[in-house]
Structure formats: structure tokens, C-alpha cells
mmCIF file of C-alpha atoms in Angstrom:
data_model
loop_
_atom_site.group_PDB
_atom_site.id
_atom_site.type_symbol
_atom_site.label_atom_id
_atom_site.label_comp_id
_atom_site.label_asym_id
_atom_site.label_seq_id
_atom_site.Cartn_x
_atom_site.Cartn_y
_atom_site.Cartn_z
ATOM 1 C CA MET C 673 -19.550 -41.629 21.825
ATOM 2 C CA ARG C 674 -18.805 -43.008 18.362
ATOM 3 C CA LYS C 675 -21.756 -43.550 16.047
ATOM 4 C CA ASN C 676 -21.841 -46.820 14.117
ATOM 5 C CA THR C 677 -22.946 -46.154 10.524
ATOM 6 C CA SER C 678 -21.919 -49.478 8.992
ATOM 7 C CA LEU C 679 -24.520 -51.829 7.480
ATOM 8 C CA ALA C 680 -25.219 -55.279 8.799
ATOM 9 C CA GLU C 681 -23.602 -58.112 6.880
ATOM 10 C CA GLY C 682 -25.573 -59.078 3.770
ATOM 11 C CA THR C 683 -27.841 -56.013 3.779
ATOM 12 C CA GLU C 684 -25.952 -53.833 1.322
ATOM 13 C CA GLY C 685 -28.237 -52.479 -1.396
ATOM 14 C CA LEU C 686 -31.417 -54.038 0.035
ATOM 15 C CA VAL C 687 -34.621 -52.037 -0.320
ATOM 16 C CA TYR C 688 -37.976 -53.117 1.127
ATOM 17 C CA GLN C 689 -40.864 -53.430 -1.282
ATOM 18 C CA CYS C 690 -44.604 -52.789 -0.942
ATOM 19 C CA ARG C 691 -47.554 -53.197 -3.263
ATOM 20 C CA LEU C 692 -48.980 -50.091 -4.946
ATOM 21 C CA PRO C 693 -52.716 -50.809 -5.392
ATOM 22 C CA LEU C 694 -53.216 -48.651 -8.478
ATOM 23 C CA SER C 695 -54.096 -49.499 -12.039
ATOM 24 C CA SER C 696 -51.590 -49.348 -14.881
ATOM 25 C CA ALA C 697 -53.825 -46.726 -16.510
ATOM 26 C CA THR C 698 -53.174 -44.356 -13.585
ATOM 27 C CA LEU C 699 -49.428 -44.916 -13.866
ATOM 28 C CA ASP C 700 -49.627 -44.300 -17.621
ATOM 29 C CA LEU C 701 -51.600 -41.098 -17.003
ATOM 30 C CA VAL C 702 -49.001 -39.653 -14.642
ATOM 31 C CA SER C 703 -45.973 -40.776 -16.660
ATOM 32 C CA GLY C 704 -47.572 -39.351 -19.810
ATOM 33 C CA LEU C 705 -48.026 -35.965 -18.132
ATOM 34 C CA VAL C 706 -44.409 -35.983 -16.950
ATOM 35 C CA ARG C 707 -43.157 -36.976 -20.396
ATOM 36 C CA ALA C 708 -45.177 -34.229 -22.100
ATOM 37 C CA HIS C 709 -43.992 -31.664 -19.556
ATOM 38 C CA LEU C 710 -40.341 -32.561 -20.097
ATOM 39 C CA LYS C 711 -40.814 -32.257 -23.843
ATOM 40 C CA LYS C 712 -42.530 -28.898 -23.435
ATOM 41 C CA ILE C 713 -39.766 -27.384 -21.324
ATOM 42 C CA ARG C 714 -37.093 -29.097 -23.472
ATOM 43 C CA SER C 715 -35.472 -30.828 -20.528
ATOM 44 C CA ARG C 716 -32.566 -32.936 -21.757
ATOM 45 C CA TRP C 717 -32.547 -35.457 -18.958
ATOM 46 C CA ARG C 718 -33.712 -36.350 -15.469
ATOM 47 C CA LYS C 719 -32.088 -38.543 -12.891
ATOM 48 C CA LEU C 720 -34.777 -41.187 -13.549
ATOM 49 C CA PRO C 721 -37.121 -41.833 -16.504
ATOM 50 C CA PRO C 722 -40.727 -40.497 -16.418
ATOM 51 C CA GLY C 723 -42.169 -43.903 -15.514
ATOM 52 C CA ARG C 724 -39.988 -44.175 -12.395
ATOM 53 C CA ILE C 725 -40.743 -40.581 -11.406
ATOM 54 C CA ALA C 726 -44.471 -41.288 -11.701
ATOM 55 C CA LEU C 727 -44.126 -44.448 -9.613
ATOM 56 C CA ILE C 728 -42.252 -42.639 -6.834
ATOM 57 C CA VAL C 729 -44.774 -39.797 -6.681
ATOM 58 C CA LEU C 730 -47.736 -42.196 -6.634
ATOM 59 C CA ALA C 731 -46.121 -44.166 -3.799
ATOM 60 C CA VAL C 732 -45.749 -40.961 -1.770
ATOM 61 C CA LEU C 733 -49.371 -39.979 -2.421
ATOM 62 C CA ARG C 734 -50.907 -43.404 -1.878
ATOM 63 C CA HIS C 735 -48.897 -44.700 1.070
ATOM 64 C CA ASP C 736 -47.618 -41.408 2.548
ATOM 65 C CA GLN C 737 -44.071 -42.647 2.148
ATOM 66 C CA ARG C 738 -41.447 -40.311 3.598
ATOM 67 C CA LEU C 739 -39.469 -38.455 0.968
ATOM 68 C CA SER C 740 -36.125 -39.462 2.458
ATOM 69 C CA ASP C 741 -37.141 -43.141 2.355
ATOM 70 C CA MET C 742 -38.116 -42.955 -1.323
ATOM 71 C CA ALA C 743 -34.994 -40.951 -2.107
ATOM 72 C CA GLY C 744 -32.651 -43.443 -0.455
ATOM 73 C CA GLY C 745 -34.265 -46.384 -2.227
ATOM 74 C CA ASN C 746 -33.931 -44.787 -5.662
ATOM 75 C CA GLY C 747 -30.526 -43.166 -5.464
ATOM 76 C CA VAL C 748 -31.691 -39.535 -5.446
ATOM 77 C CA SER C 749 -31.923 -36.787 -2.839
ATOM 78 C CA ALA C 750 -34.995 -35.972 -0.769
ATOM 79 C CA SER C 751 -35.115 -32.476 -2.292
ATOM 80 C CA THR C 752 -35.309 -34.063 -5.762
ATOM 81 C CA VAL C 753 -38.260 -36.228 -4.722
ATOM 82 C CA ARG C 754 -39.941 -33.152 -3.206
ATOM 83 C CA ARG C 755 -39.455 -31.239 -6.453
ATOM 84 C CA TRP C 756 -40.902 -34.130 -8.467
ATOM 85 C CA LEU C 757 -43.875 -34.341 -6.083
ATOM 86 C CA LEU C 758 -44.762 -30.651 -6.400
ATOM 87 C CA GLU C 759 -44.220 -30.778 -10.153
ATOM 88 C CA VAL C 760 -46.497 -33.770 -10.699
ATOM 89 C CA ILE C 761 -49.331 -32.580 -8.453
ATOM 90 C CA GLY C 762 -49.220 -29.273 -10.320
ATOM 91 C CA LEU C 763 -49.582 -31.090 -13.649
ATOM 92 C CA LEU C 764 -52.453 -33.199 -12.316
ATOM 93 C CA ALA C 765 -54.258 -30.257 -10.697
ATOM 94 C CA ALA C 766 -54.258 -28.471 -14.050
ATOM 95 C CA GLN C 767 -56.481 -31.316 -15.327
ATOM 96 C CA ALA C 768 -59.127 -30.764 -12.619
ATOM 97 C CA PRO C 769 -62.370 -29.175 -13.915
ATOM 98 C CA ARG C 770 -63.616 -25.751 -12.901
ATOM 99 C CA LEU C 771 -66.908 -25.533 -11.033
ATOM 100 C CA ASP C 772 -68.973 -24.068 -13.873
ATOM 101 C CA ARG C 773 -67.620 -26.518 -16.445
ATOM 102 C CA ALA C 774 -68.143 -29.507 -14.149
ATOM 103 C CA LEU C 775 -71.789 -28.558 -13.566
ATOM 104 C CA LYS C 776 -72.473 -27.924 -17.244
ATOM 105 C CA LYS C 777 -70.981 -31.317 -18.093
ATOM 106 C CA ILE C 778 -73.381 -33.041 -15.682
ATOM 107 C CA ALA C 779 -76.314 -31.100 -17.144
ATOM 108 C CA ARG C 780 -75.349 -32.145 -20.683
ATOM 109 C CA LYS C 781 -75.393 -35.782 -19.601
ATOM 110 C CA GLY C 782 -78.950 -35.422 -18.319
ATOM 111 C CA GLY C 783 -78.180 -35.065 -14.629
ATOM 112 C CA VAL C 784 -80.533 -33.042 -12.456
ATOM 113 C CA VAL C 785 -78.877 -33.027 -9.036
ATOM 114 C CA VAL C 786 -75.439 -33.078 -7.408
ATOM 115 C CA LEU C 787 -74.407 -33.852 -3.832
ATOM 116 C CA LEU C 788 -72.683 -31.171 -1.744
ATOM 117 C CA ASP C 789 -70.655 -31.732 1.409
ATOM 118 C CA GLY C 790 -67.548 -30.547 3.232
ATOM 119 C CA THR C 791 -64.621 -32.292 4.872
ATOM 120 C CA LEU C 792 -61.709 -31.329 7.109
ATOM 121 C CA VAL C 793 -58.249 -32.432 5.982
ATOM 122 C CA ARG C 794 -56.016 -32.510 9.026
ATOM 123 C CA THR C 795 -52.714 -30.656 9.014
ATOM 124 C CA ARG C 796 -49.831 -30.069 11.356
ATOM 125 C CA ARG C 797 -50.451 -27.590 14.118
ATOM 126 C CA ARG C 798 -49.166 -24.215 12.981
ATOM 127 C CA ALA C 799 -47.275 -21.845 15.233
ATOM 128 C CA GLY C 800 -47.724 -18.139 15.873
ATOM 129 C CA ASN C 801 -50.685 -16.091 14.707
ATOM 130 C CA GLU C 802 -51.730 -18.779 12.189
ATOM 131 C CA ASN C 803 -52.303 -21.348 14.928
ATOM 132 C CA ARG C 804 -55.958 -20.569 15.659
ATOM 133 C CA ALA C 805 -57.007 -19.972 12.056
ATOM 134 C CA ASN C 806 -56.726 -23.647 11.170
ATOM 135 C CA TYR C 807 -58.281 -24.970 14.387
ATOM 136 C CA SER C 808 -61.729 -26.472 13.854
ATOM 137 C CA GLY C 809 -63.915 -26.310 16.939
ATOM 138 C CA LYS C 810 -66.281 -28.835 15.349
ATOM 139 C CA HIS C 811 -63.604 -31.508 14.873
ATOM 140 C CA LYS C 812 -61.304 -30.383 17.729
ATOM 141 C CA ALA C 813 -58.300 -30.564 15.402
ATOM 142 C CA HIS C 814 -56.172 -28.412 13.123
ATOM 143 C CA GLY C 815 -56.925 -28.690 9.431
ATOM 144 C CA LEU C 816 -58.173 -27.144 6.211
ATOM 145 C CA LEU C 817 -61.795 -27.152 5.063
ATOM 146 C CA PHE C 818 -62.727 -28.297 1.561
ATOM 147 C CA LEU C 819 -66.093 -28.520 -0.151
ATOM 148 C CA ALA C 820 -66.763 -31.174 -2.767
ATOM 149 C CA LEU C 821 -69.468 -31.962 -5.280
ATOM 150 C CA THR C 822 -70.257 -35.466 -6.462
ATOM 151 C CA ASP C 823 -72.754 -36.782 -8.959
ATOM 152 C CA GLU C 824 -75.648 -39.030 -7.953
ATOM 153 C CA ARG C 825 -73.399 -42.113 -8.025
ATOM 154 C CA GLY C 826 -70.720 -40.608 -5.785
ATOM 155 C CA ASN C 827 -68.114 -39.716 -8.415
ATOM 156 C CA LEU C 828 -66.205 -36.583 -7.442
ATOM 157 C CA VAL C 829 -66.650 -33.749 -9.924
ATOM 158 C CA TRP C 830 -65.209 -30.696 -8.143
ATOM 159 C CA ILE C 831 -63.227 -29.672 -5.055
ATOM 160 C CA SER C 832 -63.018 -26.146 -3.675
ATOM 161 C CA ALA C 833 -59.920 -24.222 -2.701
ATOM 162 C CA ALA C 834 -58.637 -24.712 0.840
ATOM 163 C CA ARG C 835 -60.129 -22.598 3.607
ATOM 164 C CA PRO C 836 -58.935 -22.316 7.230
ATOM 165 C CA GLY C 837 -60.325 -25.009 9.498
ATOM 166 C CA ARG C 838 -62.309 -22.506 11.555
ATOM 167 C CA SER C 839 -64.398 -21.560 8.491
ATOM 168 C CA SER C 840 -67.954 -22.839 8.292
ATOM 169 C CA GLU C 841 -69.265 -24.873 5.388
ATOM 170 C CA ILE C 842 -71.997 -22.407 4.545
ATOM 171 C CA THR C 843 -69.546 -19.461 4.433
ATOM 172 C CA THR C 844 -67.212 -21.443 2.189
ATOM 173 C CA ALA C 845 -70.111 -22.296 -0.124
ATOM 174 C CA ARG C 846 -71.052 -18.620 -0.391
ATOM 175 C CA HIS C 847 -67.433 -17.711 -1.088
ATOM 176 C CA ASN C 848 -67.465 -20.122 -4.051
ATOM 177 C CA ARG C 849 -70.885 -18.878 -5.276
ATOM 178 C CA ILE C 850 -72.198 -22.430 -5.473
ATOM 179 C CA THR C 851 -75.861 -21.397 -5.487
ATOM 180 C CA THR C 852 -75.339 -19.057 -8.449
ATOM 181 C CA ARG C 853 -73.399 -21.695 -10.388
ATOM 182 C CA LEU C 854 -76.114 -24.280 -9.810
ATOM 183 C CA ARG C 855 -78.805 -21.949 -11.138
ATOM 184 C CA GLU C 856 -76.718 -21.128 -14.207
ATOM 185 C CA ALA C 857 -76.349 -24.841 -14.968
ATOM 186 C CA GLY C 858 -79.983 -25.658 -14.202
ATOM 187 C CA LEU C 859 -79.101 -28.174 -11.471
ATOM 188 C CA GLY C 860 -80.083 -28.756 -7.884
ATOM 189 C CA ALA C 861 -78.029 -29.998 -4.928
ATOM 190 C CA LEU C 862 -78.648 -32.130 -1.843
ATOM 191 C CA ALA C 863 -76.763 -31.101 1.292
ATOM 192 C CA ASP C 864 -76.712 -31.790 5.023
ATOM 193 C CA LEU C 865 -77.875 -29.573 7.878
ATOM 194 C CA GLY C 866 -74.625 -27.595 7.789
ATOM 195 C CA PHE C 867 -75.936 -25.817 4.681
ATOM 196 C CA VAL C 868 -79.349 -24.797 6.051
ATOM 197 C CA GLY C 869 -79.994 -21.195 5.002
ATOM 198 C CA LEU C 870 -77.506 -21.211 2.133
ATOM 199 C CA ASP C 871 -80.148 -20.806 -0.589
ATOM 200 C CA ASP C 872 -81.364 -17.204 -0.710
ATOM 201 C CA ASP C 873 -84.511 -18.006 -2.732
ATOM 202 C CA PRO C 874 -86.913 -20.096 -0.618
ATOM 203 C CA ASP C 875 -89.603 -19.965 -3.322
ATOM 204 C CA ALA C 876 -87.423 -21.756 -5.906
ATOM 205 C CA PRO C 877 -84.563 -23.404 -3.985
ATOM 206 C CA VAL C 878 -81.717 -25.199 -5.753
ATOM 207 C CA ILE C 879 -80.151 -26.551 -2.551
ATOM 208 C CA VAL C 880 -82.294 -29.035 -0.622
ATOM 209 C CA THR C 881 -81.418 -29.782 2.998
ATOM 210 C CA GLY C 882 -83.155 -31.458 5.883
ATOM 211 C CA ARG C 883 -85.090 -29.652 8.599
ATOM 212 C CA ARG C 884 -83.453 -28.761 11.897
ATOM 213 C CA ALA C 885 -85.348 -29.103 15.155
ATOM 214 C CA THR C 886 -85.309 -26.309 17.741
ATOM 215 C CA ARG C 887 -86.009 -26.352 21.442
ATOM 216 C CA GLY C 888 -89.572 -25.136 21.071
ATOM 217 C CA HIS C 889 -90.346 -26.714 17.693
ATOM 218 C CA PRO C 890 -89.581 -30.443 17.458
ATOM 219 C CA LEU C 891 -89.768 -32.120 14.085
ATOM 220 C CA THR C 892 -92.990 -33.711 12.955
ATOM 221 C CA ASP C 893 -93.107 -37.273 11.657
ATOM 222 C CA ALA C 894 -93.313 -35.987 8.086
ATOM 223 C CA GLN C 895 -90.233 -33.798 8.573
ATOM 224 C CA LYS C 896 -88.302 -36.687 10.110
ATOM 225 C CA GLU C 897 -89.177 -38.853 7.129
ATOM 226 C CA ALA C 898 -88.047 -36.080 4.772
ATOM 227 C CA ASN C 899 -84.723 -35.874 6.630
ATOM 228 C CA ARG C 900 -84.242 -39.631 6.271
ATOM 229 C CA LEU C 901 -84.979 -39.386 2.556
ATOM 230 C CA VAL C 902 -82.374 -36.641 2.055
ATOM 231 C CA SER C 903 -79.809 -38.595 4.092
ATOM 232 C CA ARG C 904 -80.440 -41.729 2.062
ATOM 233 C CA GLU C 905 -79.957 -39.894 -1.231
ATOM 234 C CA ARG C 906 -76.773 -38.221 0.092
ATOM 235 C CA ALA C 907 -75.105 -41.485 1.101
ATOM 236 C CA ALA C 908 -73.230 -41.696 -2.208
ATOM 237 C CA ASN C 909 -71.395 -38.489 -1.319
ATOM 238 C CA GLU C 910 -69.647 -40.269 1.548
ATOM 239 C CA HIS C 911 -68.336 -42.856 -0.909
ATOM 240 C CA GLY C 912 -66.705 -40.053 -2.904
ATOM 241 C CA PHE C 913 -64.893 -38.739 0.172
ATOM 242 C CA ALA C 914 -63.871 -42.272 1.151
ATOM 243 C CA ASP C 915 -62.308 -42.802 -2.284
ATOM 244 C CA LEU C 916 -60.441 -39.507 -1.964
ATOM 245 C CA LYS C 917 -59.092 -40.283 1.502
ATOM 246 C CA ASN C 918 -57.741 -43.634 0.356
ATOM 247 C CA TRP C 919 -54.724 -41.505 -0.558
ATOM 248 C CA ARG C 920 -52.958 -41.714 2.780
ATOM 249 C CA ILE C 921 -51.060 -38.483 2.302
ATOM 250 C CA LEU C 922 -54.326 -36.876 3.487
ATOM 251 C CA THR C 923 -54.033 -38.581 6.890
ATOM 252 C CA LYS C 924 -52.168 -35.453 7.971
ATOM 253 C CA VAL C 925 -50.946 -32.954 5.394
ATOM 254 C CA ARG C 926 -47.335 -32.075 6.163
ATOM 255 C CA MET C 927 -46.610 -29.872 3.172
ATOM 256 C CA ASN C 928 -47.136 -26.126 3.197
ATOM 257 C CA ALA C 929 -50.815 -25.184 3.363
ATOM 258 C CA ARG C 930 -50.556 -23.144 0.157
ATOM 259 C CA HIS C 931 -49.976 -26.396 -1.738
ATOM 260 C CA ALA C 932 -53.029 -28.109 -0.192
ATOM 261 C CA THR C 933 -55.479 -26.906 -2.855
ATOM 262 C CA THR C 934 -53.199 -28.167 -5.619
ATOM 263 C CA LEU C 935 -52.781 -31.473 -3.788
ATOM 264 C CA LEU C 936 -56.529 -32.078 -3.353
ATOM 265 C CA ARG C 937 -57.302 -31.256 -6.975
ATOM 266 C CA ALA C 938 -54.516 -33.549 -8.131
ATOM 267 C CA LEU C 939 -55.966 -36.347 -5.999
ATOM 268 C CA LEU C 940 -59.390 -35.608 -7.498
ATOM 269 C CA VAL C 941 -57.982 -36.369 -10.956
ATOM 270 C CA LEU C 942 -56.264 -39.541 -9.725
ATOM 271 C CA THR C 943 -59.377 -40.711 -7.868
ATOM 272 C CA ASN C 944 -61.510 -40.300 -10.971
ATOM 273 C CA ALA C 945 -58.903 -42.230 -12.965
ATOM 274 C CA GLU C 946 -59.146 -45.091 -10.458
ATOM 275 C CA VAL C 947 -62.862 -45.062 -9.616
ATOM 276 C CA HIS C 948 -65.768 -44.531 -11.970
ATOM 277 C CA ARG C 949 -69.214 -45.701 -10.891
#
């Protein structure tokens, strides 16, 4: 059977357009990083100018555009767009703050508490021995676990490295030494019931969670009211995750899992450039 590869009459050179709901400041930020990087490595030329490269990468991140679609519309190859994507998210991730510096910055501004929570970023199902590692029994899906800290208004300040989806939030928090970092900065944190037992100093806790009922010990009215108070104060944390997941590339991460940490930290920088409460 012969395959017809000819274009319909009048469609030569047509490319569909879509709106990119990002500020010009975000585009300037990314294009400025690309321009500085090219100057640093003394690159003589690229197929497209830094502004166009930034626009293509932002479209992939925001709308989860396929690389081949963006490549065909801009006269480059899909491998070139992939290289630009990895290059730009690496430049952005380098701007993300470290945990200790982020906490000290909040303390200098007079903050007293941060909000701690975890989220699962879904990924493709992996084959072989790595299949079960990324399967989360809690969410019944394959993904990578990330912890995040926000300030009291819901602005993201830090994101952890990726952990397999089967990891628990409390184990991931211990791996990142969050309790120690909070004490060093003189801050406290509000967290959900998934972090009960994380603080190893019950006499002077820095992580405040609700109370969990057991079969033989139901919660009292005072404990229920305390749980509602913690939940109300933690609501801003959900806004931070919602802002982060507006980047549709996180709907299902298709890139290699080793790039997921770099991707999330790059999106943290872009989210903070777009949203500041």
C-alpha cells in the first residue's frame, strides 16, 4: 500500500497557534539565562535566538507540547528541542535555593513557621526490576515522591530530590534532615498526619501535626478542634502545589526519572517568578 505524504491544498507552511499564559518577565528570565549561558560557553550560534529557544521550552513545560510538534513548527529537529529543554531546566534548577538557605531567608524576614507536605508526580510505568519501586500503594499509581516547603502564604520555597513512589513521606523527611534544619533556623513547621512521629523531641517539637485516632482511643472534642485548626492553617500549602502543577508537563513525567529532580526545581523557580503572594 502506498502512503500519501502530500499536504492538502493551501496548508503548506501552516502552524497552529496557542496562547502561552505566562508573563513577559518569565520569558525574559529564561531568555536571559540562555543568553548568559551561550556567552559563558562561547557558543557562536544556535539554530534560533535565545528568545525563541526560551519560548519553545516554556511551551513544552506549560502545555506539555510534544517535542516533535514544537520541532516541526520551528524548523528544527526533535533532538534539538530535547537538548534545549534539558539545558534550560538545568540552568533554572541551579537558581533554586538549598533547604538551609531557604529557611534562613524566611527567618530573616521574621517568619516563624513553614508548611510541609508531600506530593506524588506521576510517571510512566517502568519495566523490569524498577517497576515496583515507583508504585505508590497510597495513590495506586506509578510516580515519584517529592516534599515541598511553603511559607505561610503558600509561596514555594524548597522542593526535595525525587524519591521512589513507594517511599513514605516521613522517611523522605528524615532523609532530608528537615527537623534538624528547622531547629538550626529557629523555625517550626505545620504538617499533616503523614508526618506524625517525625519530630524526635516531644518536649520541644518543631513540627506540629494533628492527632490520629485509634480503634480504642477516639479523639476528644478538643483534639478534633486542634486538628481543624492545623488543617485550616495548612490550606495555603495546597495553593503552592496547585501553582506548581499548573505546569502540565507534570501531568505524567515522560522524561528519564533522573531528570525529575532538576525538572521540579526548575518549575519551582518559574512558579515563583509567576506567583508571589
